[in-house]
Amino acid sequence: MSVYLDHAATTPMVDAAISAMTRSLHKIGNPSSLHTEGRATRKDVEDAREVIAKAVGSLASEIIFTASGTEADNAAIKGLFWKSGKKLILISAIEHHAVLDPAKWLVEHEGAELIEIPVSSDGVINLKELEKIVLERREEIALIAVMHSNNETGVIQPVAEVVKIAGDIPVHTDAVQSFTKVPLSYKELGVTSMALSAHKVGGPHGIGILVLRRAYEIPALLHGGGQEREIRSGTLNAPSIVALAAAIQSQSYDADLVNSLREKFEAGVMAVAPDAHINGASANRLPGISNITFPGTQSDSLLLLMDSEKVSCSTGAACSAGVHRPSHVLLAMGLTETIAQSSLRFSAGANTTQADIDFALSVLPTVIERGRAAAKK
Amino acid sequence: MKIIAAMSGGVDSAVAAARAVEAGHEVIGVHLALASNPQKYRSGARGCCTIEDSHDARRAADKIGIPFYIWDMAEEFHAGVVENFMSEYAAGRTPNPCLRCNEKIKFAAVLDRARAMGFDGVVTGHYARTEIGPLGKTLHRAVDPLKDQSYVLAVLTREQINGAIFPLGDTEKVDIRIEAEARGLAVAQKPDSHDICFVPSGDNASWLRDRLGSEVGPIVDQDGTKLGEHKGAYTYTIGQRKGLGLTIPTADGSPRFVLKIEPISNTVVVGAREDLAVTSMRGENPIFCGPEVTATPLRGYVQVRAHGSALDCTYCMQGDQLVAELDAPLLGLATGQAMVIYDGNRVVGSATICETA
């Protein structure tokens, strides 16, 4: 038996999405073409856009298709920055690299100033600290970016509160992990922009979404055919777009079920490893993600051992050379480098079963024992 | 057996891993990240520490069909190999970092970690053989004399040799490349790596100068007469002739060679070729790959460089030092180098040369 507990990295495509994508792949027609085939493909794309907009709680015209969640984050961070003409960027200290790195790039190349807002030991942004900086420096702030939920811990962030504090300052939220897992409405949140990704919700790789307020134009990263409000030129990826819409419509994710599996898993972990620590446990979390520290181990050894027992999980961060690094998210939550490097992320998804959880728990004692022995070397 | 294949991204370790799989072992490929800030691309022939090399190793593992991971050994490598390299040079000795890497990293840190994780050993692409006989598992020269790497493995204890697998020792390098080609490994024609992996420029002297500074000191003859100046004594090696920059010629016009490096006075001593002659050597911190050497003198061979000749000698232990008396004098022997004793093709053990005469 092999058990996949890395749904936060990517999810299996749902059957409905594979069928929709396959049907679309058999068709011809560039959605920008004016003839019959082009119009037919365009119709598929616009039908899909409406389905997606409804699920996201936005207008259809607020959906901009990109090639990834990362691209959507980059387009928002850079676009909102350039549009504002201001220099100060506020982000939470636990943002995904797709937000953190473009913000740092703006510091290095465009004279931006970056302030990272700290988080509590449970991984929740410190709103008081945010409010203080906003009060002091409101006129200088180009944008605020706070993710909807963290990809490593699953901890949900108070984005609606952030928007209230921000007032008329643009707010971007990376909602890649939250989409379809917890209630999420672009309109109700009141953010300026939001990033989403298809392959985290049973859709295909290579398609992301930037949700951007109607008639709120930002400088483009890609120039060309003028697609997507001239903010994101490039032939629309119709097969992936219709597949994403189909994945959303299939509503395959049962949050209560995933949550109960996660609870059983965490209880099981604490039973076999009483000194383990669940990061962000007392915060409001996404249903599927468990980030667990196993003291006295090293995450990369644990991952290898879990993998050889046919259980897939994640160590979180790795640098470009593939070397495991302590997670900036866990460090921001106050963990030491050593403790941060003793942590694994398990993420259950729509097709995770009780048998999967039982199997993962059954291999855990040996894995922890060997991982501890290896760490002492 | 369950084994870890240390995969550098080169052809040898790729074929070694493939052979281990064929021999029926359960193999997991591991690339050791030895630099904390690795370069993206290979430059020249120093191939094992760049991201490109790590990618090559990954693709070889894909082809062989084994899992692949990257282990971060940068701290261990810096502490055990790079710092030792610098401190040895600073002390006027000539270290061999490849040997230290085998001793401290590949067959210590990696093997220990592998064993703790439930693996039985480590397979590498070194050219050396092991045999199991009356003396237990013993280490021997590879059949390819040009590639034989038993010298740099002579720092392994019996316990480490018991956990080591060297599948390439029975084959010549040229055939390994043909085999790699036949196995569809993309690295089949990748150039051999040589020089020191953590000195990407290949220029050891300037690498050392950048780190140890370049304090000017005298170059003197054996009488103490100053002949010139150097920029950092540690950039010289015993027996070195070129690059001394001396303008005062010898009386008979014969060349001068580096005889001695004195780190405390920062002095380089030069002299005639015949003054380099050494007939005996003493080594400290001996390591035995098989049965321990005793005070009883035995006949055998000693090798003092990675691809040096096997010199006829008589060897024994004197106190805690390994001593070898040469049948014929050897020219230019630096302290800090490893003396490796062979009994025929079997590696007896090694020690770090601390004194020559």
XYZ file of C-alpha atoms in Angstrom:
734
model
C 0.000 0.000 0.000
C 1.191 3.519 -0.680
C -0.218 6.542 1.065
C -0.161 10.064 -0.310
C -0.236 12.669 2.439
C 1.073 15.650 0.506
C -2.111 17.216 -0.855
C -0.857 20.674 0.074
C 1.880 20.181 -2.559
C -0.488 18.957 -5.231
C -3.738 17.011 -5.427
C -4.719 14.139 -7.698
C -6.831 15.389 -10.611
C -10.493 14.497 -10.181
C -12.065 12.315 -12.879
C -14.469 15.039 -13.979
C -11.525 17.364 -14.619
C -9.628 14.732 -16.607
C -12.747 14.099 -18.738
C -13.355 17.808 -19.334
C -9.708 18.370 -20.188
C -9.612 15.413 -22.563
C -12.733 16.649 -24.392
C -11.200 20.084 -24.700
C -7.876 18.709 -25.954
C -9.741 17.100 -28.852
C -11.092 20.459 -29.971
C -9.372 23.005 -32.159
C -9.677 26.743 -31.896
C -7.771 29.598 -30.311
C -10.180 31.404 -27.996
C -9.020 34.693 -29.529
C -9.914 33.613 -33.080
C -13.058 35.050 -34.639
C -14.216 31.980 -36.563
C -16.515 29.132 -35.518
C -13.825 27.039 -33.808
C -12.383 30.046 -32.029
C -15.788 31.129 -30.793
C -16.524 27.604 -29.549
C -13.321 27.486 -27.507
C -13.957 31.012 -26.256
C -17.401 29.930 -25.119
C -15.874 27.016 -23.150
C -13.422 29.383 -21.492
C -16.092 31.955 -20.613
C -18.465 29.270 -19.304
C -15.623 28.034 -17.120
C -14.778 31.567 -16.007
C -18.358 32.051 -14.807
C -18.322 28.760 -12.896
C -15.044 29.708 -11.261
C -16.193 33.273 -10.490
C -19.268 31.925 -8.765
C -17.146 29.595 -6.638
C -14.720 32.395 -5.807
C -17.396 34.971 -5.060
C -16.226 37.417 -7.703
C -17.448 38.824 -10.973
C -16.456 36.812 -14.031
C -14.569 39.838 -15.293
C -12.463 39.775 -12.122
C -10.988 36.372 -13.011
C -7.613 36.610 -14.797
C -6.098 33.303 -15.863
C -2.367 32.833 -15.325
C -0.018 29.871 -15.619
C 0.347 29.335 -11.872
C -0.459 30.608 -8.430
C 3.083 31.943 -8.314
C 2.478 34.007 -11.427
C -0.725 35.392 -9.939
C 1.135 36.372 -6.743
C 3.951 37.984 -8.728
C 1.556 39.895 -10.968
C -0.285 41.201 -7.898
C 2.718 42.144 -5.756
C 4.615 43.855 -8.565
C 1.503 45.258 -10.234
C 0.028 46.767 -7.059
C 3.440 48.158 -6.116
C 4.007 49.866 -9.464
C 0.460 51.153 -9.667
C 0.659 52.774 -6.222
C 3.767 54.848 -6.825
C 4.603 54.272 -3.134
C 7.530 52.384 -1.630
C 6.480 50.515 1.499
C 5.337 46.884 1.269
C 3.860 45.118 4.289
C 3.614 41.336 4.255
C 3.205 38.723 6.931
C 6.389 36.927 7.998
C 4.931 33.597 6.852
C 4.096 34.350 3.218
C 4.801 31.762 0.534
C 7.964 32.437 -1.475
C 5.702 33.411 -4.399
C 4.882 36.548 -2.382
C 8.009 36.923 -0.267
C 10.468 36.714 -3.154
C 8.835 39.254 -5.513
C 8.602 41.616 -2.523
C 12.321 41.152 -1.857
C 13.013 41.569 -5.566
C 11.228 44.934 -5.455
C 13.465 45.939 -2.559
C 16.586 45.013 -4.524
C 15.557 46.399 -7.904
C 12.836 49.018 -7.440
C 13.790 50.758 -4.217
C 10.961 49.269 -2.189
C 11.016 49.007 1.585
C 9.725 45.750 3.028
C 8.344 45.170 6.510
C 7.442 41.656 7.566
C 4.670 41.614 10.150
C 5.396 39.036 12.882
C 3.133 36.149 13.805
C 2.197 34.557 17.136
C 3.630 31.217 18.264
C 0.512 29.705 16.719
C 1.340 31.248 13.371
C -1.321 33.977 13.242
C -0.399 37.472 12.051
C -0.068 40.077 14.788
C -2.835 42.514 13.840
C -1.819 45.048 16.478
C 1.627 45.314 14.960
C 0.094 45.704 11.505
C -2.302 48.352 12.751
C 0.509 50.275 14.413
C 2.561 50.473 11.221
C -0.487 51.351 9.133
C -1.350 54.181 11.526
C 2.205 55.502 11.527
C 2.977 55.229 7.834
C -0.330 54.985 5.972
C 0.632 57.404 3.215
C 3.793 55.460 2.317
C 2.237 52.004 1.999
C 1.992 50.576 -1.521
C 0.285 47.336 -0.564
C -0.303 44.781 2.169
C -0.092 41.048 1.457
C -1.359 38.477 3.945
C -2.048 34.911 2.884
C -5.486 33.424 3.513
C -4.014 30.294 5.072
C -0.466 29.128 5.453
C 0.766 26.353 3.189
C 3.022 24.764 5.816
C 0.860 24.887 8.939
C -2.632 25.366 7.489
C -3.189 28.243 9.944
C -5.942 30.554 8.673
C -5.189 34.280 8.773
C -7.672 37.041 9.691
C -7.663 38.583 6.207
C -11.016 40.386 6.659
C -9.501 42.160 9.700
C -6.437 43.044 7.662
C -8.691 44.648 5.050
C -10.432 46.709 7.735
C -7.111 47.963 9.061
C -5.878 48.668 5.537
C -8.771 50.933 4.620
C -8.004 52.146 1.115
C -4.539 50.509 0.959
C -4.602 47.640 -1.577
C -4.554 44.178 0.010
C -3.450 41.000 -1.741
C -4.139 37.534 -0.390
C -2.654 34.233 -1.498
C -5.616 31.879 -1.083
C -4.053 28.938 -2.924
C -4.383 26.544 0.037
C -7.792 27.742 1.208
C -9.692 27.541 -2.079
C -12.460 24.866 -1.876
C -11.218 23.777 1.578
C -12.839 26.498 3.695
C -15.492 29.142 2.867
C -13.815 31.750 0.698
C -15.442 34.757 -0.932
C -13.449 37.390 -2.748
C -16.259 39.895 -2.434
C -16.873 39.333 1.267
C -13.181 39.515 2.112
C -12.910 42.840 0.319
C -9.313 42.299 -0.813
C -7.996 43.974 -3.938
C -6.497 40.822 -5.379
C -6.310 37.130 -4.646
C -4.192 34.266 -6.022
C -5.511 30.742 -6.669
C -4.166 27.590 -8.254
C -5.892 24.701 -10.030
C -3.684 21.796 -9.041
C -4.413 22.239 -5.348
C -8.130 21.617 -5.957
C -8.146 18.544 -8.190
C -7.419 20.487 -11.374
C -4.403 20.344 -13.690
C -0.939 21.824 -13.238
C -0.072 24.975 -15.156
C -3.152 27.078 -14.492
C -3.586 29.752 -11.847
C -5.924 32.648 -11.253
C -5.432 36.237 -10.289
C -8.694 37.656 -9.000
C -8.465 41.404 -9.462
C -11.092 44.029 -8.819
C -13.111 45.101 -11.864
C -11.729 48.165 -13.621
C -8.686 48.158 -11.312
C -5.858 47.936 -13.818
C -2.277 47.105 -12.919
C 0.904 47.052 -15.018
C 1.337 43.758 -16.865
C 4.216 41.302 -16.512
C 3.513 39.745 -19.921
C 2.755 41.826 -22.986
C 1.433 40.518 -26.290
C -2.038 39.673 -27.550
C -3.809 41.698 -24.887
C -5.745 38.808 -23.370
C -7.114 38.982 -19.816
C -7.664 42.716 -19.587
C -4.231 43.288 -21.122
C -2.839 42.280 -17.740
C -1.872 38.789 -18.831
C -1.249 38.318 -22.539
C -0.868 34.816 -23.947
C -3.177 32.305 -25.601
C -5.690 31.117 -23.031
C -5.060 27.562 -21.810
C -8.595 26.393 -22.584
C -8.210 22.676 -21.688
C -6.800 23.488 -18.254
C -9.366 26.234 -17.630
C -12.334 23.965 -18.367
C -10.716 21.220 -16.293
C -10.389 23.598 -13.336
C -14.067 24.532 -13.628
C -15.000 20.851 -13.744
C -12.873 20.132 -10.672
C -14.620 22.904 -8.763
C -18.051 21.718 -9.861
C -17.355 18.154 -8.761
C -17.218 19.410 -5.133
C -15.119 16.397 -4.231
C -13.691 17.882 -1.036
C -15.560 16.985 2.153
C -14.053 19.333 4.728
C -15.689 17.631 7.716
C -14.408 14.225 6.650
C -10.872 15.504 6.004
C -10.933 17.324 9.327
C -11.971 14.197 11.218
C -9.195 12.198 9.520
C -6.691 14.866 10.470
C -7.890 14.788 14.089
C -7.522 11.010 14.204
C -4.087 11.255 12.655
C -2.886 13.839 15.149
C -4.287 11.870 18.083
C -2.511 8.791 16.734
C 0.768 10.674 16.359
C 0.598 11.949 19.928
C -0.070 8.393 21.109
C 3.061 6.986 19.441
C 5.232 10.094 19.964
C 4.080 11.867 23.133
C 6.848 14.471 22.825
C 5.714 15.506 19.328
C 4.397 19.022 18.895
C 1.682 20.062 16.463
C 2.537 23.491 15.103
C -0.355 25.933 15.050
C -2.595 23.411 16.829
C -4.611 25.923 18.821
C -5.199 28.252 15.860
C -7.989 27.998 13.336
C -6.558 25.683 10.661
C -7.414 24.246 7.265
C -8.919 20.768 7.551
C -6.123 18.707 6.018
C -2.759 20.044 7.138
C -0.729 18.794 10.112
C 2.677 20.298 10.732
C 4.371 18.208 13.387
C 7.716 18.547 15.160
C 9.409 15.322 16.235
C 12.121 16.412 18.669
C 15.534 14.844 18.196
C 15.055 14.051 14.511
C 15.914 15.645 11.181
C 13.080 16.147 8.723
C 15.004 14.944 5.676
C 15.844 11.618 7.358
C 12.220 11.218 8.408
C 10.999 11.935 4.891
C 13.374 9.347 3.390
C 12.253 6.765 5.931
C 8.533 7.546 5.446
C 9.050 7.424 1.683
C 10.715 4.025 1.879
C 7.692 2.865 3.892
C 5.536 4.199 1.013
C 4.136 7.204 2.848
C 4.601 10.560 1.094
C 4.821 13.714 3.150
C 6.841 16.948 3.055
C 9.716 18.630 4.838
C 8.573 22.073 3.758
C 11.401 24.188 2.530
C 14.315 23.213 0.295
C 16.801 25.536 -1.368
C 17.598 25.511 -5.075
C 20.204 22.797 -4.498
C 17.556 20.558 -2.959
C 19.069 20.886 0.482
C 16.602 20.988 3.321
C 16.495 24.355 5.083
C 14.669 25.415 8.242
C 11.251 26.778 7.307
C 10.937 30.565 7.555
C 7.346 29.962 8.644
C 8.315 27.846 11.642
C 11.180 30.206 12.489
C 8.713 33.121 12.423
C 6.565 31.158 14.902
C 9.539 31.169 17.258
C 10.921 27.690 16.693
C 14.702 27.280 16.760
C 16.498 26.178 13.589
C 17.039 22.713 15.032
C 13.390 22.286 16.018
C 12.210 23.723 12.695
C 14.369 21.138 10.933
C 12.726 18.361 12.944
C 9.285 18.967 11.470
C 7.172 17.274 8.820
C 4.025 18.363 7.035
C 1.323 15.786 6.420
C -1.613 16.940 4.308
C -4.724 14.894 3.751
C -7.045 15.535 0.828
C -10.339 14.666 -0.825
C -9.433 11.024 -1.429
C -7.615 10.319 1.845
C -9.106 7.384 3.771
C -9.037 6.056 7.311
C -6.915 3.180 6.005
C -4.336 5.706 4.763
C -4.141 7.316 8.177
C -3.905 3.932 9.922
C -1.090 2.857 7.626
C 0.880 6.069 8.112
C 0.513 5.727 11.882
C 1.620 2.097 11.745
C 5.009 2.953 10.194
C 5.604 6.041 12.306
C 7.136 4.440 15.453
C 9.954 2.736 13.506
C 10.533 5.824 11.391
C 10.833 8.068 14.446
C 13.125 5.606 16.207
C 15.462 5.357 13.217
C 15.227 9.076 12.560
C 16.328 9.732 16.142
C 19.210 7.295 15.863
C 20.346 8.950 12.598
C 20.144 12.441 14.094
C 22.488 11.456 16.917
C 25.194 10.646 14.370
C 21.125 -5.708 1.626
C 19.695 -2.213 1.967
C 22.353 0.239 0.905
C 22.900 3.928 0.262
C 24.593 4.787 -3.035
C 26.637 7.984 -2.723
C 26.105 9.602 -6.138
C 28.313 12.549 -7.064
C 26.760 13.074 -10.484
C 29.723 11.420 -12.204
C 29.874 8.282 -14.302
C 31.621 6.086 -11.726
C 29.136 6.436 -8.907
C 26.248 6.059 -11.377
C 27.566 2.728 -12.673
C 28.399 1.619 -9.128
C 24.783 2.258 -8.071
C 23.466 0.414 -11.140
C 25.705 -2.570 -10.419
C 24.560 -2.631 -6.796
C 20.941 -2.795 -7.944
C 21.791 -5.637 -10.312
C 23.536 -7.490 -7.520
C 20.143 -7.625 -5.826
C 20.553 -4.905 -3.237
C 17.822 -2.475 -2.298
C 19.529 0.797 -3.226
C 18.701 4.411 -2.430
C 20.679 7.132 -4.202
C 21.993 10.040 -2.156
C 23.816 13.104 -3.436
C 25.915 14.834 -0.834
C 25.611 18.604 -0.842
C 29.048 19.613 0.387
C 28.997 23.357 -0.270
C 26.616 25.669 1.555
C 26.405 27.946 -1.478
C 26.906 25.640 -4.434
C 27.654 27.036 -7.861
C 24.940 26.525 -10.453
C 27.182 25.117 -13.149
C 30.292 23.015 -13.430
C 33.429 24.816 -14.403
C 36.393 22.913 -15.752
C 36.740 19.367 -14.525
C 35.826 19.813 -10.886
C 32.583 17.906 -10.885
C 30.681 16.987 -7.782
C 29.529 20.045 -5.935
C 27.391 22.114 -8.291
C 23.631 22.087 -8.758
C 24.294 20.752 -12.244
C 26.123 17.756 -10.755
C 23.257 17.154 -8.356
C 20.901 17.138 -11.350
C 23.150 14.642 -13.159
C 23.044 12.373 -10.110
C 19.250 12.638 -9.957
C 18.909 11.718 -13.630
C 21.217 8.730 -13.180
C 19.047 7.569 -10.257
C 15.938 8.008 -12.432
C 17.526 5.896 -15.155
C 18.588 3.184 -12.719
C 15.132 3.343 -11.128
C 16.061 4.069 -7.523
C 14.819 6.718 -5.078
C 17.020 9.790 -4.825
C 17.606 12.310 -2.074
C 20.042 15.076 -1.297
C 21.835 15.009 2.043
C 23.250 18.213 3.388
C 26.771 17.479 4.591
C 28.068 21.023 4.086
C 28.783 21.660 7.772
C 30.480 18.315 8.296
C 32.486 18.789 5.109
C 33.620 22.250 6.093
C 34.608 21.183 9.606
C 36.186 17.860 8.681
C 37.759 18.560 5.310
C 38.020 22.248 4.371
C 39.190 23.500 7.770
C 41.638 20.618 8.040
C 42.976 21.502 4.581
C 43.601 25.102 5.654
C 45.060 24.307 9.074
C 47.387 21.667 7.633
C 48.738 24.069 5.038
C 49.018 26.783 7.685
C 51.134 24.347 9.712
C 53.472 23.772 6.769
C 52.122 20.349 5.836
C 50.556 19.067 2.614
C 47.137 17.506 3.246
C 45.064 15.263 0.988
C 41.432 16.432 1.292
C 39.978 13.488 -0.692
C 41.338 11.140 1.912
C 39.879 13.236 4.721
C 36.521 13.280 2.915
C 36.461 9.484 2.791
C 37.493 9.279 6.418
C 35.177 11.945 7.839
C 32.254 12.175 5.415
C 31.574 9.313 3.033
C 32.420 6.432 5.336
C 31.765 8.180 8.635
C 28.958 10.753 8.581
C 27.136 9.068 5.691
C 27.755 5.465 6.741
C 26.805 6.192 10.361
C 23.617 7.924 9.302
C 22.795 5.131 6.863
C 23.293 2.453 9.506
C 21.184 4.348 12.041
C 18.419 4.531 9.467
C 18.447 0.783 8.977
C 20.766 0.482 5.988
C 23.598 -2.028 5.867
C 26.229 -0.011 4.036
C 27.326 2.535 1.479
C 28.221 1.898 -2.153
C 30.541 4.327 -3.955
C 32.193 4.585 -7.351
C 35.716 4.313 -5.971
C 38.145 2.121 -7.872
C 39.149 -0.379 -5.207
C 38.301 -3.966 -4.343
C 37.350 -5.761 -1.179
C 37.893 -9.467 -0.511
C 36.586 -11.711 2.188
C 39.175 -14.205 3.404
C 40.968 -15.454 6.487
C 41.692 -11.841 7.540
C 38.021 -10.868 7.259
C 36.903 -8.237 4.720
C 40.032 -6.573 3.363
C 40.737 -3.635 1.050
C 42.729 -4.132 -2.171
C 43.955 -2.217 -5.179
C 41.661 -1.934 -8.214
C 42.608 -3.859 -11.339
C 42.979 -0.587 -13.276
C 46.333 0.769 -12.068
C 45.662 4.208 -13.558
C 42.403 4.622 -11.636
C 43.259 2.733 -8.444
C 41.891 4.748 -5.491
C 42.869 2.415 -2.675
C 45.310 5.110 -1.477
C 42.527 7.569 -0.600
C 40.519 4.782 1.054
C 43.361 3.639 3.307
C 41.923 5.767 6.127
C 39.000 3.359 6.569
C 38.837 1.149 9.622
C 37.802 -2.511 9.382
C 34.382 -1.485 10.649
C 34.030 1.073 7.875
C 35.267 -1.370 5.231
C 32.648 -3.837 6.447
C 30.012 -1.251 5.504
C 31.583 -0.286 2.160
C 30.834 -1.677 -1.283
C 33.096 -0.847 -4.249
C 31.597 -2.447 -7.355
C 34.051 -0.909 -9.844
C 37.354 -2.320 -8.622
C 37.358 -5.216 -11.076
C 36.889 -3.075 -14.188
C 38.957 -0.603 -16.152
C 37.669 2.933 -16.453
C 37.349 2.730 -20.211
C 34.941 -0.183 -19.794
C 32.942 1.683 -17.155
C 32.238 4.397 -19.727
C 31.171 1.782 -22.284
C 28.924 0.178 -19.672
C 27.432 3.560 -18.723
C 26.685 4.180 -22.400
C 25.018 0.781 -22.710
C 22.942 1.490 -19.600
C 21.767 4.745 -21.144
C 23.336 6.915 -18.461
C 23.660 10.490 -19.678
C 26.906 10.950 -17.738
C 28.718 8.219 -19.737
C 31.075 10.739 -21.335
C 31.162 13.301 -18.537
C 34.783 14.305 -17.933
C 36.554 12.885 -14.892
C 36.750 15.220 -11.959
C 40.163 15.997 -10.594
C 41.793 18.658 -8.485
C 40.059 19.704 -5.292
C 36.288 20.016 -5.468
C 36.035 23.005 -3.129
C 38.654 25.016 -5.028
C 36.611 25.724 -8.156
C 39.351 27.758 -9.822
C 41.848 24.900 -9.503
C 44.361 27.423 -8.179
C 45.111 26.134 -4.683
C 47.739 28.778 -3.967
C 45.460 31.748 -4.543
C 42.573 29.984 -2.769
C 44.817 29.581 0.272
C 46.123 33.152 -0.017
C 42.519 34.465 0.042
C 41.871 32.631 3.292
C 45.187 32.551 5.105
C 46.501 35.915 3.950
C 49.791 36.415 2.132
C 52.368 37.310 4.741
C 55.704 37.896 3.037
C 58.594 35.819 4.362
C 62.113 34.799 3.403
C 63.213 32.058 1.074
C 66.572 30.851 2.399
C 69.153 28.211 1.571
C 70.225 25.566 4.057
C 72.825 27.912 5.558
C 70.112 30.467 6.238
C 71.232 32.858 3.494
C 68.246 34.792 2.205
C 67.713 34.230 -1.504
C 64.337 35.844 -2.008
C 60.830 36.341 -0.639
C 57.589 34.432 -0.785
C 53.955 35.503 -0.336
C 52.707 32.855 2.086
C 54.838 29.814 2.940
C 51.839 27.468 2.783
C 51.481 27.880 -0.962
C 54.699 25.883 -1.433
C 55.090 22.122 -1.461
C 58.152 20.065 -0.602
C 59.999 19.203 -3.805
C 58.543 22.189 -5.660
C 60.945 23.664 -8.212
C 58.898 26.050 -10.300
C 57.566 29.419 -9.226
C 60.197 30.200 -6.584
C 61.113 33.480 -8.309
C 64.751 33.344 -7.145
C 67.143 35.664 -8.966
C 70.412 34.538 -7.335
C 71.603 31.442 -9.213
C 73.390 28.524 -7.593
C 77.140 28.274 -8.139
C 76.839 25.442 -10.628
C 73.585 26.670 -12.134
C 71.658 23.639 -10.814
C 68.022 24.168 -9.891
C 66.768 24.637 -6.337
C 63.909 22.778 -4.723
C 61.748 23.449 -1.687
C 63.194 21.347 1.129
C 61.300 22.574 4.136
C 58.461 24.876 5.126
C 58.714 26.459 8.565
C 55.337 27.964 9.444
C 56.381 29.619 12.716
C 59.206 31.654 11.181
C 57.255 31.796 7.892
C 60.365 30.572 6.094
C 60.758 28.467 2.967
C 64.057 26.542 2.815
C 65.435 25.568 -0.583
C 68.357 23.418 -1.648
C 69.723 20.941 -4.121
C 67.840 17.997 -5.556
C 69.873 15.449 -3.596
C 68.924 17.148 -0.333
C 65.331 16.110 -0.965
C 66.262 12.455 -0.555
C 64.323 10.628 2.134
C 64.930 7.058 3.249
C 62.620 6.780 6.215
C 59.331 8.219 7.346
C 57.219 8.224 10.475
C 53.442 8.596 10.517
C 51.050 9.525 13.301
C 47.420 8.531 13.908
C 47.725 5.165 12.137
C 44.564 3.492 10.855
C 44.564 -0.193 9.958
C 42.249 -1.546 7.290
C 42.929 -5.119 8.468
C 45.033 -6.725 11.185
C 47.071 -4.171 13.127
C 50.757 -3.716 12.433
C 52.997 -4.599 15.395
C 56.569 -3.782 16.397
C 57.734 -6.724 14.297
C 59.237 -5.395 11.038
C 57.552 -6.671 7.899
C 58.355 -6.325 4.220
C 55.882 -4.513 1.998
C 55.318 -1.365 -0.010
C 54.651 2.198 0.973
C 52.861 4.739 -1.234
C 52.936 8.450 -0.380
C 50.832 10.019 -3.124
C 47.422 9.197 -4.613
C 48.929 8.005 -7.871
C 52.514 7.516 -6.708
C 54.588 4.377 -7.013
C 54.599 1.545 -4.514
C 58.030 1.736 -2.896
C 59.727 -1.326 -1.398
C 60.052 -0.913 2.329
C 60.236 -2.472 5.749
C 57.540 -1.269 8.107
C 56.551 -1.644 11.734
C 55.065 0.235 14.658
C 57.356 2.175 17.005
C 55.315 3.354 19.943
C 52.181 4.870 18.460
C 53.872 5.765 15.173
C 54.000 3.820 11.961
C 57.525 3.720 10.529
C 58.684 2.774 7.044
C 62.315 2.360 5.959
C 62.722 2.629 2.200
C 65.004 0.346 0.184
C 65.844 3.227 -2.180
C 65.720 6.966 -1.420
C 62.678 9.026 -2.428
C 62.948 12.651 -3.509
C 60.616 15.241 -2.051
C 58.295 14.006 0.653
C 56.069 16.472 2.490
C 54.761 15.967 5.978
C 50.975 15.893 6.138
C 50.774 13.455 3.240
C 49.464 9.994 3.938
C 51.803 7.000 3.971
C 49.854 3.958 2.899
C 51.285 0.484 3.486
C 50.491 -2.360 1.091
C 51.032 -6.084 1.473
C 51.063 -6.955 -2.216
C 47.789 -5.445 -3.384
C 46.177 -5.481 0.043
C 45.959 -2.207 1.917
C 47.452 -2.688 5.352
C 46.764 0.796 6.669
C 47.828 4.398 6.677
C 49.220 7.188 8.808
C 49.835 10.908 8.407
C 53.538 11.588 7.791
C 54.945 13.698 10.609
C 58.670 13.205 10.179
C 61.057 12.235 7.381
C 64.780 11.525 7.328
